[in-house]
CSV table of C-alpha atoms in Angstrom, one decimal:
chain,number,residue,atom,x,y,z
A,1261,MET,CA,19.4,5.3,3.6
A,1262,PRO,CA,16.4,6.1,1.8
A,1263,ALA,CA,13.8,3.0,1.7
A,1264,SER,CA,10.8,1.6,2.6
A,1265,HIS,CA,-10.0,-12.4,-1.4
A,1266,THR,CA,-12.5,-12.2,-2.4
A,1267,LYS,CA,-15.6,-10.8,-3.9
A,1268,THR,CA,-16.4,-8.3,-1.4
A,1269,GLY,CA,-20.0,-7.4,-0.9
A,1270,ARG,CA,-21.0,-5.1,-3.5
A,1271,ARG,CA,-22.8,-3.4,-0.7
A,1272,ARG,CA,-21.3,0.7,-0.2
A,1273,ALA,CA,-21.0,1.9,3.5
A,1274,PRO,CA,-21.7,5.4,4.0
A,1275,VAL,CA,-19.2,8.1,2.8
A,1276,ALA,CA,-18.6,11.3,3.6
A,1277,ALA,CA,-16.8,13.2,1.3
A,1278,VAL,CA,-15.6,16.6,0.0
A,1279,VAL,CA,-14.2,16.6,-3.2
A,1280,LEU,CA,-10.8,19.0,-3.4
A,1281,LEU,CA,-10.0,18.6,-6.7
A,1282,SER,CA,-11.7,17.6,-10.0
A,1283,LEU,CA,-10.5,15.4,-12.5
A,1284,PRO,CA,-8.9,16.9,-15.8
A,1285,ALA,CA,-10.6,15.9,-19.1
A,1286,LEU,CA,-9.6,12.3,-20.3
A,1287,PRO,CA,-9.8,11.1,-23.8
A,1288,PHE,CA,-12.4,8.3,-24.3
A,1289,ALA,CA,-12.2,5.2,-26.4
A,1290,VAL,CA,-13.9,4.4,-29.3
A,1291,PRO,CA,-17.0,2.0,-27.7
A,1292,GLY,CA,-16.3,-2.0,-27.5
A,1293,THR,CA,-12.4,-1.1,-27.1
A,1294,ALA,CA,-11.2,-4.1,-25.2
A,1295,PHE,CA,-7.8,-3.0,-24.4
A,1296,ALA,CA,-6.1,0.4,-24.6
A,1297,ALA,CA,-4.2,2.0,-27.6
A,1298,PRO,CA,-0.9,-0.2,-27.9
A,1299,LEU,CA,2.3,1.5,-26.3
A,1300,PRO,CA,5.7,1.2,-27.9
A,1301,PRO,CA,6.9,-2.3,-27.2
A,1302,SER,CA,9.9,-2.0,-23.7
A,1303,PRO,CA,13.3,-3.3,-24.6
A,1304,GLY,CA,13.4,-7.0,-23.7
A,1305,ALA,CA,10.0,-7.5,-23.9
A,1306,SER,CA,8.5,-10.6,-26.0
A,1307,GLY,CA,7.5,-9.8,-29.9
A,1308,SER,CA,4.4,-11.6,-29.0
A,1309,THR,CA,1.2,-9.9,-26.9
A,1310,ALA,CA,-1.4,-12.6,-25.6
A,1311,PRO,CA,-4.8,-11.9,-26.6
A,1312,GLY,CA,-6.6,-9.0,-25.2
A,1313,THR,CA,-3.6,-7.5,-24.0
A,1314,THR,CA,-1.4,-4.4,-25.1
A,1315,PRO,CA,1.7,-5.2,-26.5
A,1316,GLY,CA,4.9,-4.0,-24.4
A,1317,ALA,CA,2.8,-1.2,-22.1
A,1318,GLY,CA,5.4,-1.5,-19.6
A,1319,ALA,CA,6.4,-5.1,-20.0
A,1320,GLY,CA,10.1,-4.6,-19.9
A,1321,ALA,CA,12.6,-2.6,-17.7
A,1322,SER,CA,15.9,-1.0,-18.9
A,1323,PRO,CA,18.2,-0.9,-16.2
A,1324,GLY,CA,19.0,2.5,-14.8
A,1325,SER,CA,22.4,3.4,-13.5
A,1326,SER,CA,21.4,4.4,-10.2
A,1327,THR,CA,19.0,4.7,-7.9
A,1328,SER,CA,16.8,7.5,-8.8
A,1329,PRO,CA,16.8,10.7,-6.5
A,1330,GLY,CA,14.4,10.9,-3.4
A,1331,ALA,CA,13.2,7.6,-4.7
A,1332,SER,CA,10.7,6.2,-1.6
A,1333,ALA,CA,11.5,4.7,1.1
A,1334,SER,CA,13.9,1.6,1.1
A,1335,SER,CA,14.5,-1.8,2.8
A,1336,GLY,CA,17.9,-1.2,1.5
A,1337,THR,CA,19.6,0.0,-1.4
A,1338,ALA,CA,22.8,0.0,-1.8
A,1339,ALA,CA,24.4,3.1,-3.4
A,1340,GLY,CA,24.6,3.9,-6.8
A,1341,ALA,CA,22.8,0.5,-7.2
A,1342,THR,CA,21.0,-0.4,-10.1
A,1343,PRO,CA,16.4,-0.6,-9.4
A,1344,GLY,CA,15.5,-3.4,-10.6
A,1345,ALA,CA,18.4,-5.1,-11.7
A,1346,GLY,CA,18.0,-8.8,-10.3
A,1347,ALA,CA,14.5,-9.4,-12.1
A,1348,SER,CA,13.8,-10.4,-15.8
A,1349,ALA,CA,12.5,-8.0,-17.9
A,1350,THR,CA,10.5,-9.8,-19.4
A,1351,PRO,CA,6.7,-12.0,-17.8
A,1352,PRO,CA,6.1,-15.1,-17.8
A,1353,ALA,CA,4.4,-16.3,-20.5
A,1354,THR,CA,1.9,-18.2,-18.2
A,1355,MET,CA,1.0,-16.5,-14.5
A,1356,SER,CA,-1.4,-17.7,-12.0
A,1357,THR,CA,-5.0,-16.9,-12.6
A,1358,VAL,CA,-6.4,-16.6,-9.1
A,1359,GLY,CA,-8.9,-13.6,-9.6
A,1360,GLY,CA,-9.9,-14.8,-13.5
A,1361,ALA,CA,-7.9,-15.6,-16.4
A,1362,ARG,CA,-7.2,-12.8,-17.6
A,1363,LEU,CA,-5.3,-11.4,-14.7
A,1364,GLY,CA,-2.8,-14.7,-15.9
A,1365,LEU,CA,-2.0,-13.1,-19.1
A,1366,PRO,CA,1.3,-11.1,-20.0
A,1367,GLY,CA,0.5,-7.7,-21.3
A,1368,THR,CA,-2.2,-5.2,-20.3
A,1369,GLN,CA,-5.6,-6.2,-19.6
A,1370,ALA,CA,-8.6,-3.6,-19.6
A,1371,GLU,CA,-12.4,-3.8,-21.4
A,1372,LEU,CA,-13.2,-0.6,-22.2
A,1373,GLY,CA,-16.8,-0.3,-23.2
A,1374,SER,CA,-18.7,3.0,-24.1
A,1375,GLY,CA,-17.8,5.9,-22.5
A,1376,ALA,CA,-14.8,4.7,-20.8
A,1377,PRO,CA,-11.8,6.9,-20.7
A,1378,VAL,CA,-8.2,5.2,-22.4
A,1379,LEU,CA,-5.5,4.3,-20.6
A,1380,PRO,CA,-2.5,6.9,-20.0
A,1381,LYS,CA,0.0,5.8,-22.5
A,1382,ASP,CA,2.7,6.7,-20.5
A,1383,LEU,CA,3.4,4.2,-18.1
A,1384,THR,CA,6.3,2.0,-17.8
A,1385,ALA,CA,6.3,-0.4,-14.7
A,1386,ARG,CA,6.3,-3.8,-14.9
A,1387,SER,CA,3.3,-5.0,-13.8
A,1388,TRP,CA,0.4,-2.4,-12.3
A,1389,ILE,CA,-3.4,-3.3,-11.0
A,1390,VAL,CA,-6.0,-1.0,-10.6
A,1391,ALA,CA,-8.9,-2.0,-8.2
A,1392,ASP,CA,-12.1,-1.0,-6.8
A,1393,ALA,CA,-11.4,-1.7,-2.9
A,1394,GLU,CA,-14.8,-2.0,-1.8
A,1395,ASN,CA,-16.4,-4.7,-4.2
A,1396,GLY,CA,-13.1,-6.1,-5.7
A,1397,ASP,CA,-13.8,-5.2,-9.7
A,1398,VAL,CA,-10.0,-4.9,-10.9
A,1399,LEU,CA,-11.3,-2.7,-13.6
A,1400,ALA,CA,-7.9,-2.9,-15.5
A,1401,ALA,CA,-4.4,-5.1,-15.0
A,1402,HIS,CA,-0.4,-5.4,-16.5
A,1403,ASN,CA,1.0,-8.3,-15.8
A,1404,ALA,CA,-1.0,-8.6,-12.6
A,1405,HIS,CA,0.7,-11.8,-11.1
A,1406,TRP,CA,4.2,-11.9,-12.2
A,1407,ARG,CA,6.2,-12.3,-9.0
A,1408,LEU,CA,8.8,-9.3,-8.5
A,1409,PRO,CA,10.6,-8.4,-5.6
A,1410,PRO,CA,8.3,-6.3,-3.8
A,1411,ALA,CA,10.7,-3.8,-1.4
A,1412,SER,CA,8.8,-2.8,1.8
A,1413,THR,CA,5.3,-2.8,0.2
A,1414,LEU,CA,5.8,-6.3,2.0
A,1415,LYS,CA,5.9,-4.7,5.4
A,1416,MET,CA,1.7,-4.7,4.7
A,1417,LEU,CA,1.9,-8.5,5.0
A,1418,PHE,CA,4.1,-8.1,7.9
A,1419,ALA,CA,1.4,-5.0,9.8
A,1420,ASP,CA,-1.3,-7.1,8.6
A,1421,THR,CA,-0.2,-10.5,10.3
A,1422,LEU,CA,1.1,-8.8,13.3
A,1423,LEU,CA,-1.0,-5.5,14.7
A,1424,PRO,CA,-3.9,-8.0,16.1
A,1425,LYS,CA,-0.9,-9.9,18.1
A,1426,PHE,CA,-0.1,-6.5,20.3
A,1427,PRO,CA,-2.2,-3.6,22.1
A,1428,ARG,CA,-1.0,-0.3,21.2
A,1429,THR,CA,-0.2,0.7,24.5
A,1430,THR,CA,2.3,-2.0,25.1
A,1431,GLU,CA,5.6,-1.1,25.7
A,1432,HIS,CA,8.9,-3.1,25.2
A,1433,GLU,CA,12.5,-1.9,26.0
A,1434,VAL,CA,15.2,-3.0,23.3
A,1435,ALA,CA,17.6,-5.2,23.2
A,1436,ALA,CA,20.9,-5.0,21.1
A,1437,SER,CA,19.6,-8.5,19.7
A,1438,ASP,CA,16.4,-6.7,18.6
A,1439,LEU,CA,18.2,-5.0,16.1
A,1440,ALA,CA,20.9,-7.8,15.1
A,1441,GLY,CA,20.7,-9.2,11.2
A,1442,MET,CA,19.2,-5.9,9.7
A,1443,GLY,CA,20.5,-5.9,6.3
A,1444,ALA,CA,23.3,-3.6,4.9
A,1445,GLY,CA,21.9,0.0,4.4
A,1446,SER,CA,19.0,-0.7,6.0
A,1447,SER,CA,16.0,2.1,6.7
A,1448,VAL,CA,15.7,2.7,10.0
A,1449,VAL,CA,13.7,5.1,12.7
A,1450,PRO,CA,16.0,5.4,14.1
A,1451,LEU,CA,15.6,3.4,17.7
A,1452,HIS,CA,18.3,3.5,20.5
A,1453,LYS,CA,19.0,0.1,22.5
A,1454,GLY,CA,17.9,0.3,26.1
A,1455,GLU,CA,15.0,2.9,25.5
A,1456,THR,CA,11.6,1.8,25.6
A,1457,TYR,CA,8.7,2.5,22.8
A,1458,SER,CA,5.2,1.4,22.9
A,1459,VAL,CA,3.7,-0.5,20.4
A,1460,ARG,CA,1.6,2.7,18.6
A,1461,ASP,CA,5.5,4.1,18.1
A,1462,LEU,CA,6.9,1.4,16.5
A,1463,TRP,CA,4.1,0.7,13.9
A,1464,LEU,CA,4.2,4.6,13.1
A,1465,GLY,CA,8.0,4.2,12.6
A,1466,VAL,CA,7.0,1.1,10.4
A,1467,PHE,CA,4.9,2.8,8.3
A,1468,LEU,CA,6.4,6.2,8.2
A,1469,LYS,CA,10.4,5.6,7.9
A,1470,SER,CA,10.0,2.0,6.6
A,1471,GLY,CA,12.0,1.3,9.8
A,1472,ASN,CA,13.8,-2.0,9.2
A,1473,ASP,CA,14.9,-1.6,12.6
A,1474,ALA,CA,11.4,-1.1,14.1
A,1475,VAL,CA,9.7,-4.5,12.1
A,1476,HIS,CA,13.1,-6.3,14.1
A,1477,VAL,CA,12.1,-5.0,17.3
A,1478,LEU,CA,8.1,-6.1,16.9
A,1479,SER,CA,9.6,-9.7,15.2
A,1480,ALA,CA,11.6,-9.9,18.3
A,1481,MET,CA,8.4,-9.5,20.1
A,1482,ASN,CA,6.6,-12.3,18.4
A,1483,GLY,CA,9.2,-14.7,18.8
A,1484,GLY,CA,11.7,-14.1,16.3
A,1485,VAL,CA,12.5,-13.2,12.6
A,1486,ALA,CA,11.6,-17.0,12.0
A,1487,ALA,CA,8.4,-17.3,13.7
A,1488,THR,CA,7.3,-14.3,11.8
A,1489,VAL,CA,8.5,-15.0,8.7
A,1490,GLN,CA,6.4,-18.2,9.2
A,1491,ASP,CA,3.5,-16.4,10.4
A,1492,MET,CA,3.5,-14.3,7.2
A,1493,ARG,CA,4.0,-17.2,4.4
A,1494,ALA,CA,0.3,-18.3,6.8
A,1495,HIS,CA,-1.1,-15.6,6.4
A,1496,ALA,CA,-0.2,-15.2,3.3
A,1497,GLU,CA,-1.7,-18.7,2.2
A,1498,GLU,CA,-5.3,-17.3,4.2
A,1499,LEU,CA,-5.1,-14.7,2.0
A,1500,ARG,CA,-4.9,-16.5,-1.3
A,1501,ALA,CA,-1.6,-14.3,-2.2
A,1502,LEU,CA,-0.1,-17.2,-3.5
A,1503,ASP,CA,3.1,-15.4,-5.6
A,1504,THR,CA,3.6,-14.3,-1.9
A,1505,THR,CA,7.2,-15.8,-0.8
A,1506,VAL,CA,8.6,-13.9,2.1
A,1507,VAL,CA,11.9,-14.8,3.0
A,1508,SER,CA,12.4,-11.3,5.5
A,1509,PRO,CA,9.7,-9.4,7.5
A,1510,ASP,CA,10.8,-6.3,6.1
A,1511,GLY,CA,10.5,-6.3,3.1
A,1512,TYR,CA,15.0,-6.3,2.3
A,1513,ASP,CA,16.0,-8.3,-0.8
A,1514,ALA,CA,16.4,-11.7,-0.5
A,1515,PRO,CA,16.6,-14.5,-2.7
A,1516,LYS,CA,13.1,-16.1,-4.0
A,1517,GLN,CA,10.9,-12.8,-1.9
A,1518,VAL,CA,8.3,-12.1,-3.8
A,1519,SER,CA,5.4,-11.4,-4.6
A,1520,SER,CA,2.7,-9.6,-7.6
A,1521,ALA,CA,0.7,-5.9,-7.8
A,1522,TYR,CA,-2.0,-8.8,-7.6
A,1523,ASP,CA,-1.0,-9.8,-4.0
A,1524,LEU,CA,0.2,-6.6,-2.8
A,1525,THR,CA,-3.4,-5.3,-3.5
A,1526,LEU,CA,-4.8,-8.4,-1.7
A,1527,ILE,CA,-2.7,-7.9,1.3
A,1528,ALA,CA,-3.7,-4.3,1.5
A,1529,ARG,CA,-7.2,-4.5,1.1
A,1530,SER,CA,-6.9,-7.1,4.3
A,1531,GLY,CA,-4.7,-4.9,6.0
A,1532,LEU,CA,-7.3,-1.9,5.8
A,1533,GLN,CA,-10.0,-3.6,7.5
A,1534,LYS,CA,-8.2,-3.2,10.3
A,1535,LYS,CA,-8.3,0.6,12.1
A,1536,ASP,CA,-5.1,1.1,13.4
A,1537,PHE,CA,-3.1,-0.1,10.1
A,1538,ARG,CA,-5.6,2.4,8.6
A,1539,GLU,CA,-4.6,5.2,11.0
A,1540,TYR,CA,-0.9,4.2,10.6
A,1541,CYS,CA,-1.1,4.4,7.2
A,1542,ALA,CA,-3.1,7.6,6.8
A,1543,THR,CA,-0.7,9.3,8.8
A,1544,VAL,CA,1.3,12.1,7.5
A,1545,LYS,CA,4.2,13.5,10.3
A,1546,THR,CA,4.4,12.9,14.1
A,1547,SER,CA,6.7,13.0,17.0
A,1548,PHE,CA,8.9,10.1,17.8
A,1549,PRO,CA,10.9,9.6,20.9
A,1550,GLY,CA,14.3,10.3,20.6
A,1551,GLU,CA,17.5,8.7,23.2
A,1552,THR,CA,17.5,9.7,26.9
A,1553,THR,CA,20.3,11.9,27.6
A,1554,LYS,CA,22.3,13.4,30.4
A,1555,SER,CA,22.6,16.9,31.9
A,1556,GLY,CA,23.5,18.1,35.2
A,1557,GLY,CA,22.5,14.8,37.2
A,1558,LYS,CA,19.4,15.4,34.8
A,1559,LYS,CA,17.8,12.6,32.3
A,1560,SER,CA,15.4,13.7,29.5
A,1561,ARG,CA,14.4,12.3,26.5
A,1562,LYS,CA,12.9,14.5,23.7
A,1563,THR,CA,11.3,13.8,21.0
A,1564,PHE,CA,11.8,14.4,17.1
A,1565,GLU,CA,9.9,14.8,13.8
A,1566,ILE,CA,9.3,11.5,11.6
A,1567,ARG,CA,7.3,12.2,8.1
A,1568,ASN,CA,5.5,9.5,5.6
A,1569,THR,CA,7.8,8.8,2.9
A,1570,ASN,CA,5.0,7.9,0.5
A,1571,ARG,CA,5.2,11.2,-1.6
A,1572,LEU,CA,1.4,10.5,-2.7
A,1573,LEU,CA,0.4,11.5,0.7
A,1574,ALA,CA,2.8,13.6,2.2
A,1575,GLY,CA,3.6,15.6,-1.6
A,1576,ASP,CA,7.1,16.1,-2.7
A,1577,THR,CA,8.5,19.1,-4.9
A,1578,ASP,CA,7.1,17.6,-8.4
A,1579,VAL,CA,4.5,15.6,-6.7
A,1580,PRO,CA,1.4,17.0,-5.2
A,1581,ALA,CA,-0.4,15.3,-2.1
A,1582,TYR,CA,-3.4,13.3,-4.1
A,1583,PRO,CA,-6.4,14.2,-3.2
A,1584,GLY,CA,-8.2,11.8,-1.0
A,1585,LEU,CA,-5.1,9.3,-0.7
A,1586,ALA,CA,-5.4,6.8,2.6
A,1587,GLY,CA,-2.2,5.4,2.1
A,1588,VAL,CA,-1.1,2.5,1.6
A,1589,LYS,CA,2.8,2.2,1.7
A,1590,ASN,CA,5.9,2.5,-0.9
A,1591,GLY,CA,9.3,0.9,-1.3
A,1592,ASN,CA,12.8,1.1,-3.2
A,1593,THR,CA,15.3,-1.6,-3.4
A,1594,THR,CA,18.3,-2.8,-5.5
A,1595,GLU,CA,16.2,-5.8,-6.7
A,1596,ALA,CA,12.7,-4.6,-6.7
A,1597,GLY,CA,13.4,-1.2,-8.2
A,1598,ALA,CA,10.2,1.4,-6.8
A,1599,THR,CA,7.2,-0.2,-5.2
A,1600,PHE,CA,4.0,1.8,-4.4
A,1601,THR,CA,0.4,0.1,-3.2
A,1602,GLY,CA,-2.0,3.6,-2.8
A,1603,VAL,CA,-5.8,3.7,-1.7
A,1604,ALA,CA,-7.6,6.8,-2.4
A,1605,GLU,CA,-11.4,7.6,-2.3
A,1606,ARG,CA,-13.5,10.3,-4.8
A,1607,GLY,CA,-17.2,10.7,-5.1
A,1608,GLY,CA,-17.9,7.9,-2.7
A,1609,ARG,CA,-15.9,5.1,-4.7
A,1610,VAL,CA,-12.4,3.5,-3.1
A,1611,LEU,CA,-9.5,2.6,-5.5
A,1612,LEU,CA,-6.4,0.5,-5.0
A,1613,VAL,CA,-3.6,1.0,-7.0
A,1614,THR,CA,-0.2,-0.6,-6.8
A,1615,VAL,CA,2.8,0.0,-9.3
A,1616,MET,CA,5.8,-2.2,-9.6
A,1617,ASN,CA,9.6,-0.9,-10.7
A,1618,PRO,CA,8.9,1.4,-13.3
A,1619,GLU,CA,11.5,1.2,-16.4
A,1620,ASP,CA,11.7,4.9,-15.9
A,1621,HIS,CA,13.9,6.0,-12.9
A,1622,GLY,CA,12.7,9.4,-13.0
A,1623,HIS,CA,12.4,11.5,-10.0
A,1624,ASN,CA,9.1,9.9,-7.9
A,1625,GLU,CA,7.9,7.8,-11.2
A,1626,VAL,CA,6.9,5.4,-9.3
A,1627,TYR,CA,4.6,7.9,-7.6
A,1628,LYS,CA,3.7,9.8,-10.9
A,1629,GLU,CA,2.6,6.5,-12.7
A,1630,ALA,CA,0.1,5.6,-9.6
A,1631,ALA,CA,-1.9,8.7,-10.0
A,1632,ARG,CA,-2.1,9.0,-13.2
A,1633,LEU,CA,-3.7,5.1,-13.0
A,1634,LEU,CA,-5.5,6.2,-9.8
A,1635,ASP,CA,-7.4,9.3,-12.0
A,1636,TRP,CA,-8.0,6.8,-15.0
A,1637,GLY,CA,-9.8,4.6,-12.1
A,1638,PHE,CA,-12.1,7.0,-11.1
A,1639,SER,CA,-12.9,8.6,-14.3
A,1640,ALA,CA,-13.6,4.5,-16.0
A,1641,ALA,CA,-15.7,3.1,-12.7
A,1642,GLY,CA,-18.7,1.9,-13.1
A,1643,LYS,CA,-18.0,2.4,-17.1
A,1644,ALA,CA,-14.9,-0.3,-18.2
A,1645,THR,CA,-16.0,-4.0,-17.8
A,1646,PRO,CA,-13.6,-5.8,-15.2
A,1647,VAL,CA,-10.9,-8.2,-16.3
A,1648,GLY,CA,-11.0,-10.2,-12.5
A,1649,GLU,CA,-11.6,-9.2,-9.1
A,1650,LEU,CA,-9.7,-9.6,-5.9
A,1651,VAL,CA,-10.6,-13.2,-4.4
A,1652,ALA,CA,-11.9,-13.9,-0.8
A,1653,PRO,CA,-9.3,-15.3,2.6
A,1654,GLU,CA,-10.1,-18.5,2.6
A,1655,GLY,CA,-12.9,-19.4,4.4
A,1656,ALA,CA,-14.2,-15.8,4.5
A,1657,ALA,CA,-18.1,-15.0,6.1
A,1658,GLY,CA,-20.5,-14.2,3.8
A,1659,ASP,CA,-21.7,-11.5,6.3
A,1660,SER,CA,-20.1,-8.1,6.6
A,1661,SER,CA,-20.8,-7.6,10.6
A,1662,ALA,CA,-17.7,-9.7,11.2
A,1663,ALA,CA,-15.2,-7.1,10.0
A,1664,GLY,CA,-11.4,-7.0,11.4
A,1665,ASP,CA,-12.2,-3.8,13.6
A,1666,ALA,CA,-16.4,-3.9,13.8
A,1667,GLY,CA,-18.4,-2.3,15.9
A,1668,THR,CA,-21.7,-0.3,15.5
A,1669,PRO,CA,-20.8,2.7,13.2
A,1670,THR,CA,-21.0,5.9,14.0
A,1671,ALA,CA,-22.0,9.4,12.0
A,1672,THR,CA,-18.4,10.7,11.1
A,1673,PRO,CA,-17.7,13.5,13.5
A,1674,ALA,CA,-16.8,16.9,13.0
A,1675,PRO,CA,-14.0,17.9,12.3
A,1676,SER,CA,-11.3,18.8,14.9
A,1677,THR,CA,-7.9,19.0,15.8
A,1678,GLU,CA,-7.7,15.9,18.4
A,1679,PRO,CA,-5.2,13.5,17.6
A,1680,VAL,CA,-7.8,10.9,15.7
A,1681,ALA,CA,-6.6,8.3,18.4
A,1682,ALA,CA,-8.2,9.9,21.0
A,1683,ALA,CA,-11.2,10.7,19.3
A,1684,ALA,CA,-11.4,7.0,18.4
A,1685,ALA,CA,-11.1,6.0,21.3
A,1686,ARG,CA,-13.8,8.5,23.3
A,1687,SER,CA,-16.5,7.6,20.2
A,1688,GLY,CA,-15.6,3.7,19.8
A,1689,SER,CA,-15.8,4.0,16.3
A,1690,GLY,CA,-14.1,1.7,14.1
A,1691,GLY,CA,-13.1,1.9,10.2
A,1692,MET,CA,-11.3,4.4,7.8
A,1693,GLY,CA,-12.4,7.4,9.9
A,1694,VAL,CA,-8.9,9.2,9.6
A,1695,ALA,CA,-8.1,12.3,8.2
A,1696,LEU,CA,-5.0,13.3,6.5
A,1697,GLY,CA,-3.6,16.5,7.9
A,1698,VAL,CA,-0.8,17.0,10.3
A,1699,ALA,CA,-0.7,20.1,13.0
A,1700,GLY,CA,1.9,20.2,15.9
A,1701,GLY,CA,3.3,17.0,15.0
A,1702,LEU,CA,0.5,15.3,15.6
A,1703,LEU,CA,-2.0,13.4,13.5
A,1704,VAL,CA,-5.2,15.8,13.4
A,1705,LEU,CA,-8.3,16.0,11.5
A,1706,LEU,CA,-8.1,19.6,9.4
A,1707,ALA,CA,-11.0,22.6,10.0
A,1708,ALA,CA,-11.6,22.1,6.6
A,1709,GLY,CA,-10.7,20.9,2.9
A,1710,VAL,CA,-10.2,17.4,4.4
A,1711,TRP,CA,-12.2,14.1,3.5
A,1712,LEU,CA,-13.3,11.1,5.2
A,1713,VAL,CA,-13.5,7.9,3.8
A,1714,ASN,CA,-16.4,5.7,5.5
A,1715,ARG,CA,-15.8,4.4,8.8
A,1716,ARG,CA,-16.3,0.7,8.4
A,1717,TRP,CA,-15.0,-1.3,5.1
A,1718,PRO,CA,-17.2,-4.1,4.1
A,1719,LEU,CA,-15.5,-7.8,5.0
A,1720,PRO,CA,-14.0,-9.4,2.1
A,1721,GLY,CA,-16.7,-12.3,0.7
A,1722,SER,CA,-19.4,-10.0,1.6
A,1723,ALA,CA,-22.7,-10.3,-0.9
A,1724,ARG,CA,-22.3,-8.0,-3.9
A,1725,ARG,CA,-24.3,-5.1,-4.4
A,1726,GLY,CA,-26.3,-4.1,-7.5
A,1727,LYS,CA,-24.0,-3.2,-10.3
A,1728,ASP,CA,-23.1,0.5,-10.5
A,1729,GLY,CA,-24.6,2.5,-13.5
């Protein structure tokens, strides 16, 4: 079934980029505008708004009749289910103020100065956020701390928690017990009991196919689901993602399992410090080991192709691949509706966007709204006054040299058709040197038309650089 802290340093690491598409012209706000033009109130939304907010800007969600076709990969959406039907249509009057007081207010929070473009007027998500991935500035947000079911975007926390524990070359034979306990309708790679997979295979299954089977196998390697949930809860607390309550490591709907647009953005930012995380979430498609068969007394094991269900990365009929996008994770379940966190680079700037549960259940709507927010963010960066910040993890060091996969930064490699993993191993380089091209079923660097994000991110908590002009 289809699925699924820190004020960091303002110092910007070197970026090598090729701008693929120019941004369309956007309307500009009147100088000094404190928030975007009001949107029509959503059904079920409160009639009043907090100071500095946009009334009804996507705050509510009207139930749909079925899961939208072509929705993002699901953690387990029952056929004919109503996306997001289990969540309240009205945000709490008060929410967490982690990252700034304005982020705890319901409604849209934006501070548009002279020359800043207005926010898109057709956003229907219950919650969203746009932030600078490097310096931590929150450029705009809507119900940022509303605690909502996260669906498979929770797999970002799963990956950020477990990735350091197992070398990617480690192999594991899948036991029947590894696959036990998955929710009905779970998305799968699929994996097969008795077959052996590398840890790299399993992580590609998590990120590309949103495979709950891959999550459960990795959890079994980590001591079981219960132990993994506890590890994820501890890591969320460390990241100060305090809106997040983990019940199931794969994001499958479970009572009291929630996160927020703010927390998912924090989690993505933490994960993106890790080279393997960046590679896996940026992979468009790859070859995956299949099931062993016997013929004429001989065993053989063929591969099959798996493709990333992140539509802004891989593209779809009505959603082109977004220029400069490098991941991160999508999801869709009965309770959560469609959810998405993405990271993109353009013109030397890296932005994170999270969109949760659009009221409009049209085809690929979560990606369309995320793309509009990214377009706005790239135009508004340096013009809009931040309304908050992504906070640092507990005990974050101020020295960016302590970054997750630290190493001496190297020059951006020339385009190649060599698999990225092999190229990275040979060069010893770390960071976000991951291309978004694929040839022959392998993740490769394209010969032309590809951009590269800086090969090393500043560590959250490092000294802020001077304000951009």
